[in-house]
XYZ file of N, CA, C and O in Angstrom:
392
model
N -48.428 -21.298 134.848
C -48.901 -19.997 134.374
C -49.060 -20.070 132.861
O -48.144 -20.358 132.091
N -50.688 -19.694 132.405
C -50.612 -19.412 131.023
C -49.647 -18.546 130.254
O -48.984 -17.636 130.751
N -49.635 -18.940 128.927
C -49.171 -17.516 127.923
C -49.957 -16.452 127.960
O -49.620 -15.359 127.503
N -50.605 -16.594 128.280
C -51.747 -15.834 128.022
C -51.685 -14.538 129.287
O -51.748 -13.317 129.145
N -51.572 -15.180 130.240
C -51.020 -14.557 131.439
C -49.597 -14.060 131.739
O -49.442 -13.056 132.433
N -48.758 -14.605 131.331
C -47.389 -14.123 130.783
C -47.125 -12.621 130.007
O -46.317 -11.706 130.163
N -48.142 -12.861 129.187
C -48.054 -11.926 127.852
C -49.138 -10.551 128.681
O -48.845 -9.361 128.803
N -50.349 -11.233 129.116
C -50.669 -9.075 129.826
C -49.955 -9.067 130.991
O -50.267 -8.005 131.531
N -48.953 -9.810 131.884
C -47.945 -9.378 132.829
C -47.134 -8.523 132.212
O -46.852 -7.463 132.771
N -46.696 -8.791 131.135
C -45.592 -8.140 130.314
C -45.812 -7.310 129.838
O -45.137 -6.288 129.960
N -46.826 -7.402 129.113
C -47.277 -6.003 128.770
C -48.010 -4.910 129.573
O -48.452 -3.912 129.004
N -48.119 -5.080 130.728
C -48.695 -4.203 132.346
C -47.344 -3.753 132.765
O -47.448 -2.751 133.474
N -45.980 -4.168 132.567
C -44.942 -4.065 132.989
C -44.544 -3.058 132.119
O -44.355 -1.959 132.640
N -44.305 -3.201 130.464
C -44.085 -1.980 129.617
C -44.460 -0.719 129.698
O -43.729 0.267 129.601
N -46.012 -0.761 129.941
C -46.568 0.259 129.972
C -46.403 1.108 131.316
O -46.559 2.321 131.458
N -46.085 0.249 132.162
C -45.594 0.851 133.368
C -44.447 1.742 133.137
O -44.377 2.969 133.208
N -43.509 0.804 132.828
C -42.047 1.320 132.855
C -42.190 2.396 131.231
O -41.145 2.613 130.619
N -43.054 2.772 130.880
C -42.170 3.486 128.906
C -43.580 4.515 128.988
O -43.655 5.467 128.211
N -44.743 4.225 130.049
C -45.200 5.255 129.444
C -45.158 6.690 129.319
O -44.097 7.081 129.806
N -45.650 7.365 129.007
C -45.281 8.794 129.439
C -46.569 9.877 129.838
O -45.985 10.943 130.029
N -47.564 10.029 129.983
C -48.772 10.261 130.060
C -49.564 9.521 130.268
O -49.563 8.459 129.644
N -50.869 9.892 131.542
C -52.322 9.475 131.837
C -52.920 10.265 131.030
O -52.689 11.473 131.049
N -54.191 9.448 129.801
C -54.893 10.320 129.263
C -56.536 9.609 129.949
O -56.701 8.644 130.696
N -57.153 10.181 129.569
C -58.732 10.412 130.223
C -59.738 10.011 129.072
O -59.588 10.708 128.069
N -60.955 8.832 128.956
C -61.709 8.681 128.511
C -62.841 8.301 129.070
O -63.027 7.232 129.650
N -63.675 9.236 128.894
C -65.248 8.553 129.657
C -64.832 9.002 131.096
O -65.474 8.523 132.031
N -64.141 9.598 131.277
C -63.723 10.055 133.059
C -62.902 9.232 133.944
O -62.617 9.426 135.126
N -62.521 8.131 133.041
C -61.301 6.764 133.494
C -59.967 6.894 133.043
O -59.797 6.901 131.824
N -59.173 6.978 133.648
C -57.740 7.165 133.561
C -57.220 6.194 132.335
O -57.993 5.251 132.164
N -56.266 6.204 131.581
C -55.642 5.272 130.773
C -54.641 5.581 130.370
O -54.504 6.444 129.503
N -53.479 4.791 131.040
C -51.913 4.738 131.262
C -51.516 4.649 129.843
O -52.182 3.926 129.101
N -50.448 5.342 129.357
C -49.908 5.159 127.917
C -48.851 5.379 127.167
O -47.783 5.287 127.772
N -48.783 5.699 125.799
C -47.356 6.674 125.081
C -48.599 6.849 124.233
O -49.611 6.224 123.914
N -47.860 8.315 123.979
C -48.335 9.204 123.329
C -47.824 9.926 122.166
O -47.063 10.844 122.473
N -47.989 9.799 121.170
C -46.653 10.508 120.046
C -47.440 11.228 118.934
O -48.119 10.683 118.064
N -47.248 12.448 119.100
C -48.203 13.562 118.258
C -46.529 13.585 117.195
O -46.010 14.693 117.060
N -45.915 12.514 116.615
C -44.666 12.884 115.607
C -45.728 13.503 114.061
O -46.941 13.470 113.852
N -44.323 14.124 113.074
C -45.632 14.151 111.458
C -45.209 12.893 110.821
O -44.397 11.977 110.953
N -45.934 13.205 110.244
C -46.314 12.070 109.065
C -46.299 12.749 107.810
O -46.985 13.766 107.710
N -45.352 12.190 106.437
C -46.081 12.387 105.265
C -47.282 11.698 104.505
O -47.293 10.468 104.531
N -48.079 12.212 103.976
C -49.241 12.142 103.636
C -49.254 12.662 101.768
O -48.894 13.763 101.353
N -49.691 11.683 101.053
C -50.079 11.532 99.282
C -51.042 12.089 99.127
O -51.826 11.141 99.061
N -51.702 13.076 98.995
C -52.904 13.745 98.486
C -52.696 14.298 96.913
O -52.023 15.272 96.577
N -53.584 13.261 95.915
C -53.549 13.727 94.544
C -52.258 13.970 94.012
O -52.118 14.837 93.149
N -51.126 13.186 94.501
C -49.778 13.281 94.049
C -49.008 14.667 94.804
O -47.819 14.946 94.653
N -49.802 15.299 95.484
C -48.721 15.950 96.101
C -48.902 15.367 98.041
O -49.723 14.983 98.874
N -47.054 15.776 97.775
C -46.727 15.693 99.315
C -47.085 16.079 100.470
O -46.127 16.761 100.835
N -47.931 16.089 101.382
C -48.321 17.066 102.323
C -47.396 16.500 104.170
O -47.042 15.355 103.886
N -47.206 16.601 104.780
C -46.845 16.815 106.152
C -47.844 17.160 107.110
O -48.394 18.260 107.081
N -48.195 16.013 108.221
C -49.212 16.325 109.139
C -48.777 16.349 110.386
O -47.636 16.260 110.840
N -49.572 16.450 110.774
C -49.209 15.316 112.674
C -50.268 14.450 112.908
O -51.462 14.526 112.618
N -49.660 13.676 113.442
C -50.590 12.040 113.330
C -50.371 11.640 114.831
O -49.495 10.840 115.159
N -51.153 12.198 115.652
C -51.223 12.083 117.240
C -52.076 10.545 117.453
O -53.202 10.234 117.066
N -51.027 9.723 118.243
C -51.320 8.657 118.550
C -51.025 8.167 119.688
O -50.021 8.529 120.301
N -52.104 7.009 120.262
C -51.567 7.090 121.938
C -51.672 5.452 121.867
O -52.218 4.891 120.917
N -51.164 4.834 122.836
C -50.408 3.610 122.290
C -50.912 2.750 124.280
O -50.546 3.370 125.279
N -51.562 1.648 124.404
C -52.310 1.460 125.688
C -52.840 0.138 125.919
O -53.334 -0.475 124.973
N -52.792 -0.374 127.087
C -54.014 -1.848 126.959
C -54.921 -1.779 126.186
O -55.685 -0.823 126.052
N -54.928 -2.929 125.518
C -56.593 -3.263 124.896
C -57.749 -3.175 126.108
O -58.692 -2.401 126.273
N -57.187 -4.462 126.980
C -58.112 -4.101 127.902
C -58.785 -2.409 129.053
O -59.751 -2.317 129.810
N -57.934 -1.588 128.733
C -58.132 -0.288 128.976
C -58.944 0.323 128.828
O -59.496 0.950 129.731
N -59.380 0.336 127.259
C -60.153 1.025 126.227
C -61.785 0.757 126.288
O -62.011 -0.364 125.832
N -62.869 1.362 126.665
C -63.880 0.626 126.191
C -64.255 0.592 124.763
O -63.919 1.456 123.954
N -65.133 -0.691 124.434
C -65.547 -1.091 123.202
C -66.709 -0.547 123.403
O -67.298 -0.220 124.434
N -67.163 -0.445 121.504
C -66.235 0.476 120.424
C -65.384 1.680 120.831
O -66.223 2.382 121.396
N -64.302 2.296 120.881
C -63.672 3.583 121.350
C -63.628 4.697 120.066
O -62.928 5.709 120.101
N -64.375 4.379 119.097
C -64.578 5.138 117.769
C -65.677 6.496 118.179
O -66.816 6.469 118.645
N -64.880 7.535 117.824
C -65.554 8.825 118.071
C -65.715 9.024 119.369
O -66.699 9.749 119.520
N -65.097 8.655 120.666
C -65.453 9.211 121.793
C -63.840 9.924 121.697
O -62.948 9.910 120.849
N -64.015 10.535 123.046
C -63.272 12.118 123.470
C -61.963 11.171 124.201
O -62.243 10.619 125.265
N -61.058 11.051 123.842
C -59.666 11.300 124.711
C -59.231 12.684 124.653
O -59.295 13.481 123.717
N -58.428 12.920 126.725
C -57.822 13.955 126.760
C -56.809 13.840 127.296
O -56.796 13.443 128.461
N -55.411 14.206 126.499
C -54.541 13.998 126.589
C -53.707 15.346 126.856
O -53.865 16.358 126.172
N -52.385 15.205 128.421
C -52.146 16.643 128.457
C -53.056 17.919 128.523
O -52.505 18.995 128.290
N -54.170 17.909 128.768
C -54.955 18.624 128.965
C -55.662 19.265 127.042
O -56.516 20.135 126.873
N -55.128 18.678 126.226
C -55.632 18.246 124.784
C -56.895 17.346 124.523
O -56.967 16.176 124.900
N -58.015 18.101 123.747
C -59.131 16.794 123.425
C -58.794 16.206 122.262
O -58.551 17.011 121.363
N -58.709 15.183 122.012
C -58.594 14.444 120.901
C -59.929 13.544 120.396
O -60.732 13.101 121.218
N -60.033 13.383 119.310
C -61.725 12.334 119.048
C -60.518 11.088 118.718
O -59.375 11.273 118.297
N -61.059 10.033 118.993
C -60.825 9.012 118.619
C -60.752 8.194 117.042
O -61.233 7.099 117.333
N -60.537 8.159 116.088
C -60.540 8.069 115.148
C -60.594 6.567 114.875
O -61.700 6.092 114.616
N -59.524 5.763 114.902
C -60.110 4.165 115.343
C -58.677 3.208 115.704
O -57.486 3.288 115.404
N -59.260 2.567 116.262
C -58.020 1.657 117.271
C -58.006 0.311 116.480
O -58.931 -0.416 116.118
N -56.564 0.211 116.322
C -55.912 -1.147 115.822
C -55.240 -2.058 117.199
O -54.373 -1.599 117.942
N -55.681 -3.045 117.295
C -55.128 -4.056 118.399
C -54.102 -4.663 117.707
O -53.934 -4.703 116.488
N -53.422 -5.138 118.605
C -51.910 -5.775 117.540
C -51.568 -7.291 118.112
O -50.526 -7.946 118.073
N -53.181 -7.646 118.787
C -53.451 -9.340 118.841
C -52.564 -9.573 120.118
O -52.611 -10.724 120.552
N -51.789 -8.716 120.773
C -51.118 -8.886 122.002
C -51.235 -8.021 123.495
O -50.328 -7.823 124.304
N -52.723 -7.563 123.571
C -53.141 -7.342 124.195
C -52.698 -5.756 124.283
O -53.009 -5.056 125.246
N -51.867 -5.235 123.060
C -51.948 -3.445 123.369
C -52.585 -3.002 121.615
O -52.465 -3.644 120.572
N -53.146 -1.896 121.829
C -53.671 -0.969 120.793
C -53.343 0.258 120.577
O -53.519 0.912 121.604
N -52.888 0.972 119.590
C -53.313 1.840 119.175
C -54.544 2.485 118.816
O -55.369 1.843 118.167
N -54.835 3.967 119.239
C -55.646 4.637 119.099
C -55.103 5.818 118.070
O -54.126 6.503 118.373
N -55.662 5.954 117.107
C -55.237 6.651 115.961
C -56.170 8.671 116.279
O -57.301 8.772 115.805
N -55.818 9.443 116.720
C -56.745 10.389 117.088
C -56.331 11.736 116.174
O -55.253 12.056 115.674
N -57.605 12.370 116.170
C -57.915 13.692 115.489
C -57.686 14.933 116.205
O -58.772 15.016 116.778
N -57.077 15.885 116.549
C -57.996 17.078 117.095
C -58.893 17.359 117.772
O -59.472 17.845 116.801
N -59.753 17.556 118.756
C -61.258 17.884 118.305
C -61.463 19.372 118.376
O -62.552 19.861 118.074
């Protein structure tokens, strides 16, 4: 058995066992974690406090590009803002509001 194969077993297994929400893109299900925590944020030297809703999923999940399409999460639309892969077969999706 590859590493390669090792590594999305394992990570099909995480996401199984930690996720906490199905969110919806393009009308396709996508298993995940989800964490709307805040964030501080530097604007012009002052401090501001946000929420920085992020959903956390297979790479292979996602279609390419996933920039500006609609996730719905919890019955929440979110736009997609842009996804960082972390070279081990899961990504973050960094999302807005919509």
């Amino acid at each position: 058995m590859s590493f390669a194969t090792l590594e999305a077993d394992l990570n099909a297994a995480v996401v199984a066992a930690f996720s906490n929400c199905t969110a919806t893109m393009n009308g396709a299900p996508i298993v995940g974690v989800f964490d709307n925590r805040s964030v501080d944020q530097q604007i012009g030297g002052l401090e501001i406090e946000s929420t920085g809703p992020q959903f956390r999923c297979l790479t292979a999940a996602v279609p390419a590009p996933p920039n500006d399409r609609t996730l719905i999460v919890n019955g929440t639309t979110y736009t997609v803002r842009r996804r960082e892969p972390d070279n081990t077969g899961m990504s973050t999706l960094y999302l807005h509001a919509a």
